[in-house]
């Protein structure tokens, strides 16, 4: 299909949880990340923004507490939150196997092609017994600032809006 896939270890500093009741997905940053006032990891794209806070992450008394990411705008929030582990189970953490999605150049971003590719990948990996609850992609094409493209119906904007996003530390502008 339009996209390419590979099984890889999850290398990013988040634990991603899913609610067994609602299906809600929440990403909690691991401890020790220096985060700027605008919610990005300090040092991203070599900008000299200073850290406004450092993330914390604890698991105790049946709860995980830490700094969540706003997965629409790809920013880490300063206010910590707690999740009940009886409801929220981890679906990805550093080192766990995930399906990495790659975007080959010079192809169309027509939504039907993306839909077809994701459906084919899900069927392919499901047939082989691999959990396809999560696809991971790191790309500038996921940057929330693409919402400033005037045409809400543009294929690039449509591609960006279909995914939940997390900020990552990168030498360039990249979003997970």
Short mmCIF file of C-alpha atoms in Angstrom, two decimals:
data_model
loop_
_atom_site.label_atom_id
_atom_site.label_comp_id
_atom_site.label_asym_id
_atom_site.label_seq_id
_atom_site.Cartn_x
_atom_site.Cartn_y
_atom_site.Cartn_z
CA UNK A 1 0.00 0.00 0.00
CA UNK A 2 0.90 3.68 0.29
CA UNK A 3 2.87 3.27 3.55
CA UNK A 4 5.62 0.92 4.69
CA UNK A 5 5.79 -0.95 8.01
CA UNK A 6 8.36 -2.65 10.24
CA UNK A 7 8.29 -4.12 13.73
CA UNK A 8 10.69 -2.17 15.94
CA UNK A 9 11.24 -1.47 19.65
CA UNK A 10 9.51 1.68 20.90
CA UNK A 11 12.41 4.10 21.56
CA UNK A 12 10.56 7.11 22.94
CA UNK A 13 10.26 8.33 26.57
CA UNK A 14 6.56 7.66 27.10
CA UNK A 15 4.33 4.96 28.47
CA UNK A 16 1.10 4.79 26.50
CA UNK A 17 -2.00 3.54 28.30
CA UNK A 18 -5.44 2.53 27.05
CA UNK A 19 -8.63 2.51 29.13
CA UNK A 20 -10.33 -0.89 29.24
CA UNK A 21 -13.64 0.92 29.77
CA UNK A 22 -13.63 3.69 27.17
CA UNK A 23 -10.69 2.94 24.84
CA UNK A 24 -9.21 6.35 25.68
CA UNK A 25 -5.45 6.53 25.06
CA UNK A 26 -3.20 8.52 27.41
CA UNK A 27 0.55 9.03 27.03
CA UNK A 28 2.56 9.78 30.17
CA UNK A 29 6.12 11.11 29.82
CA UNK A 30 8.84 9.25 31.66
CA UNK A 31 10.63 10.96 34.55
CA UNK A 32 13.45 13.41 33.99
CA UNK A 33 12.47 15.10 30.72
CA UNK A 34 13.27 18.81 30.69
CA UNK A 35 10.24 20.54 29.15
CA UNK A 36 9.94 24.10 27.85
CA UNK A 37 7.12 26.46 28.76
CA UNK A 38 5.39 25.62 25.46
CA UNK A 39 5.45 21.87 26.21
CA UNK A 40 8.32 20.68 24.01
CA UNK A 41 11.35 18.72 25.15
CA UNK A 42 14.15 21.22 25.78
CA UNK A 43 16.83 21.12 23.08
CA UNK A 44 14.52 20.00 20.27
CA UNK A 45 15.67 21.29 16.88
CA UNK A 46 18.59 22.92 18.73
CA UNK A 47 16.42 25.77 19.99
CA UNK A 48 17.84 27.25 23.18
CA UNK A 49 14.50 27.31 25.04
CA UNK A 50 15.10 26.68 28.72
CA UNK A 51 13.24 24.06 30.68
CA UNK A 52 10.23 25.32 32.60
CA UNK A 53 9.72 21.99 34.41
CA UNK A 54 11.03 18.44 34.65
CA UNK A 55 8.70 15.48 34.26
CA UNK A 56 7.99 13.04 37.06
CA UNK A 57 6.63 9.49 36.79
CA UNK A 58 5.56 7.27 39.69
CA UNK A 59 3.65 4.02 40.07
CA UNK A 60 2.23 3.35 43.53
CA UNK A 61 -0.98 2.31 45.24
CA UNK A 62 -2.51 1.08 41.98
CA UNK A 63 -1.97 4.40 40.19
CA UNK A 64 0.48 5.87 37.74
CA UNK A 65 1.11 9.60 38.11
CA UNK A 66 3.00 11.76 35.68
CA UNK A 67 2.94 14.46 33.05
CA UNK A 68 0.56 13.61 30.19
CA UNK A 69 0.92 14.73 26.61
CA UNK A 70 -1.78 16.63 24.79
CA UNK A 71 -1.93 14.23 21.84
CA UNK A 72 -3.66 16.72 19.57
CA UNK A 73 -1.02 19.47 19.78
CA UNK A 74 1.98 17.26 20.72
CA UNK A 75 2.89 19.07 23.92
CA UNK A 76 3.72 17.75 27.38
CA UNK A 77 1.43 19.30 29.99
CA UNK A 78 2.88 20.81 33.16
CA UNK A 79 0.04 19.61 35.40
CA UNK A 80 0.53 15.95 36.36
CA UNK A 81 -2.35 13.49 36.27
CA UNK A 82 -3.06 10.08 37.78
CA UNK A 83 -4.49 6.99 36.12
CA UNK A 84 -6.01 3.99 37.88
CA UNK A 85 -4.08 0.92 36.72
CA UNK A 86 -7.19 -1.22 37.22
CA UNK A 87 -8.64 0.65 34.21
CA UNK A 88 -5.60 1.85 32.22
CA UNK A 89 -3.22 -0.79 30.89
CA UNK A 90 0.08 0.01 29.17
CA UNK A 91 0.11 -0.70 25.43
CA UNK A 92 3.60 0.69 24.67
CA UNK A 93 6.67 1.67 26.62
CA UNK A 94 10.36 2.04 25.79
CA UNK A 95 11.60 -1.27 24.40
CA UNK A 96 8.20 -2.83 23.68
CA UNK A 97 7.62 -4.02 20.11
CA UNK A 98 5.44 -1.73 17.99
CA UNK A 99 4.68 -1.36 14.29
CA UNK A 100 6.72 1.49 12.88
CA UNK A 101 5.07 3.28 9.97
CA UNK A 102 7.30 4.81 7.27
CA UNK A 103 6.14 7.38 4.72
CA UNK A 104 7.85 6.86 1.34
CA UNK A 105 8.45 10.03 -0.68
CA UNK A 106 6.62 11.16 -3.80
CA UNK A 107 3.35 9.35 -3.24
CA UNK A 108 -0.18 10.64 -2.80
CA UNK A 109 -1.64 11.34 0.65
CA UNK A 110 -5.19 10.75 -0.54
CA UNK A 111 -7.14 9.57 2.52
CA UNK A 112 -8.48 6.46 0.77
CA UNK A 113 -4.90 5.32 0.02
CA UNK A 114 -3.89 5.81 3.66
CA UNK A 115 -7.03 3.95 4.83
CA UNK A 116 -6.29 1.04 2.47
CA UNK A 117 -2.66 0.82 3.56
CA UNK A 118 -3.50 0.84 7.28
CA UNK A 119 -6.21 -1.81 6.76
CA UNK A 120 -3.81 -4.03 4.80
CA UNK A 121 -1.13 -3.64 7.47
CA UNK A 122 -3.59 -4.46 10.25
CA UNK A 123 -4.72 -7.62 8.44
CA UNK A 124 -1.12 -8.63 7.66
CA UNK A 125 0.10 -8.26 11.25
CA UNK A 126 -3.10 -9.67 12.81
CA UNK A 127 -2.70 -12.85 10.70
CA UNK A 128 0.76 -13.26 12.18
CA UNK A 129 -0.42 -12.81 15.75
CA UNK A 130 1.09 -9.35 16.25
CA UNK A 131 -0.96 -6.76 18.13
CA UNK A 132 -1.89 -3.92 15.77
CA UNK A 133 -3.41 -1.60 18.33
CA UNK A 134 -0.66 0.93 17.76
CA UNK A 135 1.23 2.25 14.74
CA UNK A 136 4.21 4.54 15.41
CA UNK A 137 5.61 7.16 13.05
CA UNK A 138 8.12 9.97 13.56
CA UNK A 139 7.79 12.72 10.94
CA UNK A 140 7.48 16.44 10.36
CA UNK A 141 4.25 15.52 8.56
CA UNK A 142 2.63 15.02 11.97
CA UNK A 143 3.38 18.55 13.17
CA UNK A 144 0.25 20.19 14.59
CA UNK A 145 1.27 23.47 12.92
CA UNK A 146 0.06 21.93 9.66
CA UNK A 147 -3.43 22.93 10.84
CA UNK A 148 -2.48 26.42 9.65
CA UNK A 149 -2.79 25.15 6.08
CA UNK A 150 -5.91 27.01 4.95
CA UNK A 151 -7.65 24.08 3.30
CA UNK A 152 -8.96 21.71 6.00
CA UNK A 153 -9.51 19.17 3.22
CA UNK A 154 -5.86 19.05 2.13
CA UNK A 155 -4.41 15.53 2.02
CA UNK A 156 -1.35 16.47 4.11
CA UNK A 157 -3.50 18.08 6.80
CA UNK A 158 -5.89 15.11 6.73
CA UNK A 159 -2.94 12.75 7.24
CA UNK A 160 -1.66 14.75 10.24
CA UNK A 161 -5.10 14.99 11.87
CA UNK A 162 -5.76 11.23 11.84
CA UNK A 163 -3.01 10.52 14.41
CA UNK A 164 -2.43 11.25 18.08
CA UNK A 165 0.88 13.05 18.53
CA UNK A 166 3.73 13.29 21.08
CA UNK A 167 6.73 15.62 21.13
CA UNK A 168 10.15 13.99 20.80
CA UNK A 169 13.71 15.21 21.19
CA UNK A 170 15.13 15.62 17.72
CA UNK A 171 17.72 17.64 15.86
CA UNK A 172 14.96 18.77 13.52
CA UNK A 173 11.28 19.48 13.87
CA UNK A 174 9.76 16.02 14.36
CA UNK A 175 6.61 14.77 16.02
CA UNK A 176 5.84 11.21 17.10
#
